[in-house]
Short mmCIF file of C-alpha atoms in Angstrom, two decimals:
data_model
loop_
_atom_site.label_atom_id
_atom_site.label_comp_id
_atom_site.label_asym_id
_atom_site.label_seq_id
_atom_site.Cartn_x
_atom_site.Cartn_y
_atom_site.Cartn_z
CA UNK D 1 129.75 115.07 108.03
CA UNK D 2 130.02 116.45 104.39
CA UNK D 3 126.75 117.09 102.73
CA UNK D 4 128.11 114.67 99.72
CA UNK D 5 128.81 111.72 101.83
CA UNK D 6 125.06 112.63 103.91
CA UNK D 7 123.91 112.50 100.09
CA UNK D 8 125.55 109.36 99.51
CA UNK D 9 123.87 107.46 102.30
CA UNK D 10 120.80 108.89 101.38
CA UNK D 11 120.62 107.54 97.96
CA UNK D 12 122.33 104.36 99.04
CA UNK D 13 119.51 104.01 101.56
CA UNK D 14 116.63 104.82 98.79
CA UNK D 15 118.74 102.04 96.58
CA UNK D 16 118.34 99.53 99.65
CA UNK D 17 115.01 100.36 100.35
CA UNK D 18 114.43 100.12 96.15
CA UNK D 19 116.13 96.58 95.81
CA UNK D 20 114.06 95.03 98.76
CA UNK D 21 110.79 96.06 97.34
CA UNK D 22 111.63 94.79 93.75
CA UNK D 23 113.10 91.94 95.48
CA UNK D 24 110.08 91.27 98.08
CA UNK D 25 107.38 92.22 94.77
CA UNK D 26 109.06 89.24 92.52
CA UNK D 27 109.03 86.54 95.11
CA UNK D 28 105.66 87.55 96.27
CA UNK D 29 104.18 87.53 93.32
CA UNK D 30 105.59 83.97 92.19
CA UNK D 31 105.56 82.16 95.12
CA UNK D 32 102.76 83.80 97.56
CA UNK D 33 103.43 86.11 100.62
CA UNK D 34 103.04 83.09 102.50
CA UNK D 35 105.46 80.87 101.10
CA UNK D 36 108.17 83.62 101.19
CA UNK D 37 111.21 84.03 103.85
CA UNK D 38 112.82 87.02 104.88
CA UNK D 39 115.82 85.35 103.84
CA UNK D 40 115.17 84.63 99.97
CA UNK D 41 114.21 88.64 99.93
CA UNK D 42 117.29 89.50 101.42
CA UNK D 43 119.30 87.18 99.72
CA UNK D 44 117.57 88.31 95.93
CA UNK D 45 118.37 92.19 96.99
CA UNK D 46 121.94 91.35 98.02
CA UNK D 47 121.52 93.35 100.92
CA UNK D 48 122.19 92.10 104.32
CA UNK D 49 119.06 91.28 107.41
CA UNK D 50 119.81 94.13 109.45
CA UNK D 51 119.07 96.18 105.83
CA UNK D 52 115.47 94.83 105.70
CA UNK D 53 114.61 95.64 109.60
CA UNK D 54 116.45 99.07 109.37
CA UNK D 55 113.79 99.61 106.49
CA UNK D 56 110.53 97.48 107.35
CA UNK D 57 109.82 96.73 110.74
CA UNK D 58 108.44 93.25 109.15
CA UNK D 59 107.84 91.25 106.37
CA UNK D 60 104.00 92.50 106.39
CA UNK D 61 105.30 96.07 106.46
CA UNK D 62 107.36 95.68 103.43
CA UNK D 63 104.49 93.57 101.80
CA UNK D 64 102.34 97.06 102.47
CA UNK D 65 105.06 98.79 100.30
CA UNK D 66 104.84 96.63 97.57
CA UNK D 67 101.36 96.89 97.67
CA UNK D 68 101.46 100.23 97.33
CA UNK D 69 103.68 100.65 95.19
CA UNK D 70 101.53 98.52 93.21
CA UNK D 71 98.59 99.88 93.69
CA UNK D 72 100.24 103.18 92.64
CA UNK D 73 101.32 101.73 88.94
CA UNK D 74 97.16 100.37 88.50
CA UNK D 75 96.34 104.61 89.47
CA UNK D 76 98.77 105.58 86.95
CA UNK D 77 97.99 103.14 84.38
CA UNK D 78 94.79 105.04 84.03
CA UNK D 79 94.78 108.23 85.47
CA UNK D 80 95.99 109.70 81.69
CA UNK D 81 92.78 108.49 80.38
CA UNK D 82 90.37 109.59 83.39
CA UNK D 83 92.02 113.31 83.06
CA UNK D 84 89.88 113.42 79.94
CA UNK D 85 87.16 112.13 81.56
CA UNK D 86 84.71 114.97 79.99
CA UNK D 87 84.16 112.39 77.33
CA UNK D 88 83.11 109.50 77.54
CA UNK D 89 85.27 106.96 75.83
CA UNK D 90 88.38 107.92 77.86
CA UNK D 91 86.42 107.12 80.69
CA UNK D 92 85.70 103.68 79.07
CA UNK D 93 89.16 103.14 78.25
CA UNK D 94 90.05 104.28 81.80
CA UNK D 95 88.19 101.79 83.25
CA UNK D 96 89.55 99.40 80.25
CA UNK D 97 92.96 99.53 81.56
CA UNK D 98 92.62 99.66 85.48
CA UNK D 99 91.57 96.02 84.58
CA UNK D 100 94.32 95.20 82.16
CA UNK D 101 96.74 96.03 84.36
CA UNK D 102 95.84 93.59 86.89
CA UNK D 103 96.80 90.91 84.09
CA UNK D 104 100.00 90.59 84.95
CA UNK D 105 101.12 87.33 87.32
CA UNK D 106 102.35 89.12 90.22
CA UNK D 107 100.07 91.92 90.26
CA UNK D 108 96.93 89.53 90.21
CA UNK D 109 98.97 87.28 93.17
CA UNK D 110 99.69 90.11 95.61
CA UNK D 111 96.75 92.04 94.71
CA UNK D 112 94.22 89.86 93.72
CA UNK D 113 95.23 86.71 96.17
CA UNK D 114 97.56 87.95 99.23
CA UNK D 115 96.42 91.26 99.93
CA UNK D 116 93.58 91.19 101.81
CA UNK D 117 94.84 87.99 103.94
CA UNK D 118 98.05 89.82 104.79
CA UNK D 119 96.94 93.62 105.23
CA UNK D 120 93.27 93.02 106.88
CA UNK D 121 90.51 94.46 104.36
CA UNK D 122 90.54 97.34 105.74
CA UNK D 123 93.80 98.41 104.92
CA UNK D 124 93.61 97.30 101.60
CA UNK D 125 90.87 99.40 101.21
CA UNK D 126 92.33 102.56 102.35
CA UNK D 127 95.46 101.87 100.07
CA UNK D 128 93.05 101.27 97.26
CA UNK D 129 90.70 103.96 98.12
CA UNK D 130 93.94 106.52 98.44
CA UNK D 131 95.42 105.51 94.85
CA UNK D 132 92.77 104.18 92.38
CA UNK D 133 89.38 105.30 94.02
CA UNK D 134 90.86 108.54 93.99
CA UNK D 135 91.60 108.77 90.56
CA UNK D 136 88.19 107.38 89.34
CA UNK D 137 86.15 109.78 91.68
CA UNK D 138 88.36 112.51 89.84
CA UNK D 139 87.37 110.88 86.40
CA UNK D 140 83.39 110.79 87.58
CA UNK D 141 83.40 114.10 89.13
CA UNK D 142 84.77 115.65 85.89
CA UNK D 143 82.20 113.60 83.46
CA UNK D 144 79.50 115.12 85.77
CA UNK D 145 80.26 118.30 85.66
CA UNK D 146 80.51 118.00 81.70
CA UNK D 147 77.66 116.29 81.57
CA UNK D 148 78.73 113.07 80.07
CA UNK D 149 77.10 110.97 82.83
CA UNK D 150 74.07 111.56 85.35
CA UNK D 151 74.73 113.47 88.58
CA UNK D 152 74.96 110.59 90.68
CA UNK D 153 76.15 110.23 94.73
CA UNK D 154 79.81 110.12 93.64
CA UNK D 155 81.71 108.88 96.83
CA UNK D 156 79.38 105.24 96.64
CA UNK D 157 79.24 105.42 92.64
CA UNK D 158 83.35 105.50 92.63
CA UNK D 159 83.22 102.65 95.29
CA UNK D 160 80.83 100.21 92.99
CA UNK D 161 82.78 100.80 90.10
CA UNK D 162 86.02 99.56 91.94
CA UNK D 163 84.01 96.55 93.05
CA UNK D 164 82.73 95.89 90.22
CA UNK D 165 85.98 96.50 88.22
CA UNK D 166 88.18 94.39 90.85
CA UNK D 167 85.31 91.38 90.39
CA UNK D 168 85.49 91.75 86.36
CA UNK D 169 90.19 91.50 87.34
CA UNK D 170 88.89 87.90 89.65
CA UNK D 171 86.64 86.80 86.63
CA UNK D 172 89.21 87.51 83.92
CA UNK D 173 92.36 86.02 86.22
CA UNK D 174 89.97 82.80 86.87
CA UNK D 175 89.05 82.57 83.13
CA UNK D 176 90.25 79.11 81.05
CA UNK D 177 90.08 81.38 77.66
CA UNK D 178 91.38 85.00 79.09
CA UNK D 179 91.10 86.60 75.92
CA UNK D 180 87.86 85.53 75.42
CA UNK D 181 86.92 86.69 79.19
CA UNK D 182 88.73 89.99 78.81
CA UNK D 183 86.48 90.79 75.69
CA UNK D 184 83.76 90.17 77.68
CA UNK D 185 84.43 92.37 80.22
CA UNK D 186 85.21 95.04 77.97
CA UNK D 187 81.73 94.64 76.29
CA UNK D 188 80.56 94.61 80.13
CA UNK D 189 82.09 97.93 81.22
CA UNK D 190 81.04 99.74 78.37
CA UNK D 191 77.45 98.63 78.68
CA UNK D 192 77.92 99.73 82.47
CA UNK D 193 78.95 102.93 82.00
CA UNK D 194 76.70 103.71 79.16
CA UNK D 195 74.04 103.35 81.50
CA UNK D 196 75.57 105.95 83.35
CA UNK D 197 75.14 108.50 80.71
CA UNK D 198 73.73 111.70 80.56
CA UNK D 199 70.25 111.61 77.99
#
């Protein structure tokens, strides 16, 4: 076999693989992981049964790659701002946008609603812990050592903060006004990590 047609099947397979997890993240995130069939996601990719099994062993596994995937996006979203976490306000604004970015319909469904149910909470919290707990131990670690905030125990300080920032994504997702409850909870993470700061 030529290396162009082993290249071709490659990136055709990354293409399936790419169209069931856009496919799989849409329909989850409108209608619930519960309420969708194999069949819709196959039938929305325009790929064929035997494509989603050749990829995902089931529709939990390719759930856990949307999740990821996900869960990736909400690292990125703010790991710009936690790189310049020896100040403070990028840290702020950090924090600021890992819970903006759970605004979004089908981010706050499969994140906020399925996950857990479907992936066990353990799971979901090594997922979590490998993408966004990551990057905002990275962001702490660095504002400690410039001595922007306290020396704290960073490994459980990193872990509140995500519990506290995925409770302030429940509160705003919940929220009648969600302007008005996003405000708040801007107000509310400042305040939080302020009295984290170095004196």
């Amino acid at each position: 076999m030529s290396t162009d047609v082993k290249s071709r099947r490659v990136i055709q397979g990354e293409e399936t693989r790419d169209a069931l997890i856009g496919a799989a993240r849409e329909l989850f995130g409108t209608q619930g992981y519960a309420a969708t069939s194999t069949e819709e996601i196959v039938s929305k990719a325009g790929v064929t049964k035997g494509a989603l099994y050749h990829h995902f062993s089931d529709k939990e596994r390719l759930f856990r790659a949307v999740y990821e995937q996900i869960q990736r996006e909400i690292s990125d979203a703010s790991v710009v701002e936690f790189l310049q976490a020896d100040k403070f306000e990028p840290l702020v604004t950090g924090c600021q946008l890992w819970v903006d970015s759970h605004s979004d319909p089908i981010v706050r469904q499969i994140v906020l609603v399925d996950a857990r149910g479907v992936l066990g909470p353990e799971v979901t919290r090594q997922i979590e812990t490998r993408f966004s707990t990551v990057a905002l131990r990275g962001a702490l670690r660095t504002a400690m050592h410039a001595g922007v905030i306290e020396r704290r125990p960073l490994r459980p300080l990193a872990f509140m903060l995500i519990g506290a920032l995925t409770e302030a994504c429940l509160y705003v997702a919940a929220a009648e006004d969600a302007e008005l409850a996003r405000d708040e909870v801007s107000r509310l993470i400042l305040d939080l990590l302020a009295g984290l700061r170095a004196a």
